[in-house]
Amino acid sequence: MTTLAARALLAVVFWPSLFFFWFLGPFVFFLLSTTSSELCAQLETRAEFLAAANGAIPMLALQNLIYAVPIVCLVVWGRLAPDPARARHIVTCIKLFASAVIVGAMWEYGSSLVCDGYGQRFFSPAWQITSYLPIVSLLLNAPLYVLAFSLGRAFSTREDVAEDEASPPA
């Protein structure tokens, strides 16, 4: 009974965090973590741009800790109901999540460095390549979302209900 209660508690944490943090959170955190366009017009030196970009680092760290909540739920679920096939999928989720975190942080940090619209080149033009990272992020996040959703559904469904659905009606 305690395992069932723990799994139910994890479901109560997993589903809201998956939808609110993963689907709505990126928009909010992106707005908060990058240098705003109003601030860009006030930046004039390389040191000011670097300070503005480095000021985004704590927000990026907080964002990634919050984004990790569904992954942590999947890991705990995997410990409560061990299944080798699901364990491999959880490892895949962790790898995709780590890759998405790195790409997302580079994109948000890089977008803070290249916000100048006045043609001043304070940093390497390589940071301008970060404008293509949302495409890479989408390619990583789409399978991550699908896999996390399917794992969450599998873990949060009771075995007795799943067995009843699998058997044909009498």
mmCIF file of C-alpha atoms in Angstrom:
data_model
loop_
_atom_site.group_PDB
_atom_site.id
_atom_site.type_symbol
_atom_site.label_atom_id
_atom_site.label_comp_id
_atom_site.label_asym_id
_atom_site.label_seq_id
_atom_site.Cartn_x
_atom_site.Cartn_y
_atom_site.Cartn_z
ATOM 1 C CA MET A 1 0.000 0.000 0.000
ATOM 2 C CA THR A 2 2.837 2.418 0.747
ATOM 3 C CA THR A 3 4.282 1.890 -2.731
ATOM 4 C CA LEU A 4 0.921 2.741 -4.259
ATOM 5 C CA ALA A 5 0.692 5.887 -2.121
ATOM 6 C CA ALA A 6 4.236 6.912 -3.077
ATOM 7 C CA ARG A 7 3.457 6.379 -6.750
ATOM 8 C CA ALA A 8 0.285 8.441 -6.410
ATOM 9 C CA LEU A 9 2.206 11.230 -4.688
ATOM 10 C CA LEU A 10 4.767 11.182 -7.473
ATOM 11 C CA ALA A 11 1.959 11.458 -10.030
ATOM 12 C CA VAL A 12 0.632 14.506 -8.190
ATOM 13 C CA VAL A 13 4.079 16.124 -8.535
ATOM 14 C CA PHE A 14 4.959 14.793 -11.989
ATOM 15 C CA TRP A 15 1.941 15.812 -14.093
ATOM 16 C CA PRO A 16 1.649 19.466 -13.009
ATOM 17 C CA SER A 17 5.409 19.950 -13.219
ATOM 18 C CA LEU A 18 5.496 18.374 -16.670
ATOM 19 C CA PHE A 19 2.779 20.622 -18.057
ATOM 20 C CA PHE A 20 3.519 23.871 -16.243
ATOM 21 C CA PHE A 21 7.309 23.731 -16.183
ATOM 22 C CA TRP A 22 8.039 22.034 -19.484
ATOM 23 C CA PHE A 23 5.280 23.472 -21.636
ATOM 24 C CA LEU A 24 4.772 26.957 -20.182
ATOM 25 C CA GLY A 25 8.011 27.521 -18.315
ATOM 26 C CA PRO A 26 10.352 27.988 -21.283
ATOM 27 C CA PHE A 27 8.510 31.116 -22.378
ATOM 28 C CA VAL A 28 8.552 32.676 -18.916
ATOM 29 C CA PHE A 29 12.152 31.803 -18.134
ATOM 30 C CA PHE A 30 13.390 32.909 -21.540
ATOM 31 C CA LEU A 31 11.875 36.319 -20.959
ATOM 32 C CA LEU A 32 13.394 36.536 -17.484
ATOM 33 C CA SER A 33 16.828 35.103 -18.200
ATOM 34 C CA THR A 34 17.949 36.943 -21.317
ATOM 35 C CA THR A 35 18.922 40.542 -21.614
ATOM 36 C CA SER A 36 15.861 42.547 -22.540
ATOM 37 C CA SER A 37 15.765 44.760 -25.633
ATOM 38 C CA GLU A 38 15.337 47.864 -23.446
ATOM 39 C CA LEU A 39 18.548 47.030 -21.612
ATOM 40 C CA CYS A 40 20.452 46.318 -24.840
ATOM 41 C CA ALA A 41 20.167 49.941 -25.941
ATOM 42 C CA GLN A 42 21.858 51.040 -22.697
ATOM 43 C CA LEU A 43 24.842 48.679 -22.996
ATOM 44 C CA GLU A 44 27.870 50.291 -24.575
ATOM 45 C CA THR A 45 30.948 48.337 -23.528
ATOM 46 C CA ARG A 46 32.068 44.748 -23.665
ATOM 47 C CA ALA A 47 32.116 44.569 -19.865
ATOM 48 C CA GLU A 48 28.480 45.694 -19.659
ATOM 49 C CA PHE A 49 27.379 43.044 -22.143
ATOM 50 C CA LEU A 50 29.313 40.360 -20.301
ATOM 51 C CA ALA A 51 27.881 41.456 -16.948
ATOM 52 C CA ALA A 52 24.342 41.339 -18.367
ATOM 53 C CA ALA A 53 24.904 37.847 -19.811
ATOM 54 C CA ASN A 54 26.523 36.598 -16.597
ATOM 55 C CA GLY A 55 23.587 38.014 -14.657
ATOM 56 C CA ALA A 56 21.412 35.484 -16.490
ATOM 57 C CA ILE A 57 23.378 32.502 -15.143
ATOM 58 C CA PRO A 58 21.540 32.219 -11.776
ATOM 59 C CA MET A 59 18.193 32.284 -13.571
ATOM 60 C CA LEU A 60 19.404 29.596 -15.988
ATOM 61 C CA ALA A 61 20.543 27.423 -13.062
ATOM 62 C CA LEU A 62 17.184 27.857 -11.313
ATOM 63 C CA GLN A 63 15.352 27.109 -14.548
ATOM 64 C CA ASN A 64 17.229 23.856 -15.049
ATOM 65 C CA LEU A 65 16.657 22.753 -11.451
ATOM 66 C CA ILE A 66 12.929 23.319 -11.864
ATOM 67 C CA TYR A 67 12.922 21.545 -15.231
ATOM 68 C CA ALA A 68 14.556 18.520 -13.578
ATOM 69 C CA VAL A 69 11.504 17.819 -11.366
ATOM 70 C CA PRO A 70 9.752 15.508 -13.888
ATOM 71 C CA ILE A 71 13.021 13.649 -14.535
ATOM 72 C CA VAL A 72 13.546 13.152 -10.795
ATOM 73 C CA CYS A 73 9.980 11.826 -10.539
ATOM 74 C CA LEU A 74 10.701 9.327 -13.312
ATOM 75 C CA VAL A 75 13.881 8.170 -11.565
ATOM 76 C CA VAL A 76 12.051 7.700 -8.244
ATOM 77 C CA TRP A 77 9.208 5.887 -10.035
ATOM 78 C CA GLY A 78 11.831 3.648 -11.632
ATOM 79 C CA ARG A 79 13.154 2.792 -8.163
ATOM 80 C CA LEU A 80 9.670 2.062 -6.806
ATOM 81 C CA ALA A 81 8.624 -0.136 -9.739
ATOM 82 C CA PRO A 82 11.798 -1.513 -11.329
ATOM 83 C CA ASP A 83 11.469 -2.595 -14.929
ATOM 84 C CA PRO A 84 14.553 -2.993 -17.174
ATOM 85 C CA ALA A 85 12.783 -1.684 -20.270
ATOM 86 C CA ARG A 86 11.557 1.418 -18.466
ATOM 87 C CA ALA A 87 14.976 1.894 -16.861
ATOM 88 C CA ARG A 88 16.569 2.135 -20.312
ATOM 89 C CA HIS A 89 13.945 4.701 -21.332
ATOM 90 C CA ILE A 90 14.625 6.708 -18.168
ATOM 91 C CA VAL A 91 18.342 6.734 -18.992
ATOM 92 C CA THR A 92 17.450 7.966 -22.485
ATOM 93 C CA CYS A 93 15.297 10.698 -20.888
ATOM 94 C CA ILE A 94 18.201 11.745 -18.680
ATOM 95 C CA LYS A 95 20.572 11.927 -21.664
ATOM 96 C CA LEU A 96 18.088 13.927 -23.741
ATOM 97 C CA PHE A 97 17.413 16.217 -20.785
ATOM 98 C CA ALA A 98 21.129 16.843 -20.173
ATOM 99 C CA SER A 99 21.650 17.631 -23.861
ATOM 100 C CA ALA A 100 18.624 19.935 -23.908
ATOM 101 C CA VAL A 101 19.883 21.732 -20.791
ATOM 102 C CA ILE A 102 23.280 22.382 -22.372
ATOM 103 C CA VAL A 103 21.809 23.550 -25.695
ATOM 104 C CA GLY A 104 19.191 25.699 -23.938
ATOM 105 C CA ALA A 105 21.751 27.338 -21.667
ATOM 106 C CA MET A 106 24.047 28.111 -24.592
ATOM 107 C CA TRP A 107 21.126 29.577 -26.538
ATOM 108 C CA GLU A 108 19.923 31.787 -23.705
ATOM 109 C CA TYR A 109 23.424 32.862 -22.675
ATOM 110 C CA GLY A 110 24.440 33.480 -26.277
ATOM 111 C CA SER A 111 21.310 35.489 -27.003
ATOM 112 C CA SER A 112 22.283 37.764 -24.116
ATOM 113 C CA LEU A 113 25.661 38.390 -25.722
ATOM 114 C CA VAL A 114 24.392 39.203 -29.210
ATOM 115 C CA CYS A 115 21.484 41.476 -28.349
ATOM 116 C CA ASP A 116 23.280 44.582 -29.597
ATOM 117 C CA GLY A 117 21.572 46.024 -32.646
ATOM 118 C CA TYR A 118 24.112 48.760 -33.303
ATOM 119 C CA GLY A 119 26.654 46.672 -35.200
ATOM 120 C CA GLN A 120 29.193 46.665 -32.370
ATOM 121 C CA ARG A 121 31.177 43.450 -32.250
ATOM 122 C CA PHE A 122 32.189 42.913 -28.636
ATOM 123 C CA PHE A 123 32.277 39.144 -28.835
ATOM 124 C CA SER A 124 33.158 36.478 -31.332
ATOM 125 C CA PRO A 125 30.685 36.122 -34.208
ATOM 126 C CA ALA A 126 30.459 32.475 -33.143
ATOM 127 C CA TRP A 127 27.920 33.544 -30.499
ATOM 128 C CA GLN A 128 25.613 34.571 -33.339
ATOM 129 C CA ILE A 129 25.376 30.890 -34.251
ATOM 130 C CA THR A 130 23.374 30.424 -31.055
ATOM 131 C CA SER A 131 20.385 31.802 -32.922
ATOM 132 C CA TYR A 132 20.146 28.356 -34.587
ATOM 133 C CA LEU A 133 20.129 26.472 -31.287
ATOM 134 C CA PRO A 134 16.316 26.640 -30.846
ATOM 135 C CA ILE A 135 16.066 24.237 -33.780
ATOM 136 C CA VAL A 136 18.462 21.823 -32.059
ATOM 137 C CA SER A 137 16.572 22.315 -28.815
ATOM 138 C CA LEU A 138 13.300 21.434 -30.534
ATOM 139 C CA LEU A 139 14.872 18.298 -32.027
ATOM 140 C CA LEU A 140 15.967 17.239 -28.522
ATOM 141 C CA ASN A 141 12.863 18.287 -26.624
ATOM 142 C CA ALA A 142 10.230 16.720 -28.882
ATOM 143 C CA PRO A 143 11.330 13.118 -28.233
ATOM 144 C CA LEU A 144 12.064 13.983 -24.594
ATOM 145 C CA TYR A 145 8.520 15.268 -24.064
ATOM 146 C CA VAL A 146 6.968 12.244 -25.781
ATOM 147 C CA LEU A 147 9.140 9.782 -23.865
ATOM 148 C CA ALA A 148 8.599 11.498 -20.501
ATOM 149 C CA PHE A 149 4.860 11.681 -21.126
ATOM 150 C CA SER A 150 4.617 7.997 -22.053
ATOM 151 C CA LEU A 151 6.770 6.947 -19.084
ATOM 152 C CA GLY A 152 4.698 9.089 -16.743
ATOM 153 C CA ARG A 153 1.521 7.562 -18.088
ATOM 154 C CA ALA A 154 2.925 4.049 -17.679
ATOM 155 C CA PHE A 155 4.135 4.716 -14.141
ATOM 156 C CA SER A 156 1.018 6.521 -12.956
ATOM 157 C CA THR A 157 -1.395 3.893 -14.247
ATOM 158 C CA ARG A 158 -2.222 1.252 -11.668
ATOM 159 C CA GLU A 159 -1.297 -2.307 -12.649
ATOM 160 C CA ASP A 160 -4.743 -3.672 -11.869
ATOM 161 C CA VAL A 161 -6.376 -1.076 -14.151
ATOM 162 C CA ALA A 162 -3.830 -1.735 -16.894
ATOM 163 C CA GLU A 163 -4.511 -5.481 -16.681
ATOM 164 C CA ASP A 164 -8.277 -4.901 -16.883
ATOM 165 C CA GLU A 165 -7.852 -2.762 -20.016
ATOM 166 C CA ALA A 166 -5.588 -5.357 -21.619
ATOM 167 C CA SER A 167 -8.025 -8.224 -21.183
ATOM 168 C CA PRO A 168 -11.043 -8.368 -23.500
ATOM 169 C CA PRO A 169 -14.471 -7.890 -21.905
ATOM 170 C CA ALA A 170 -16.313 -11.091 -21.055
#
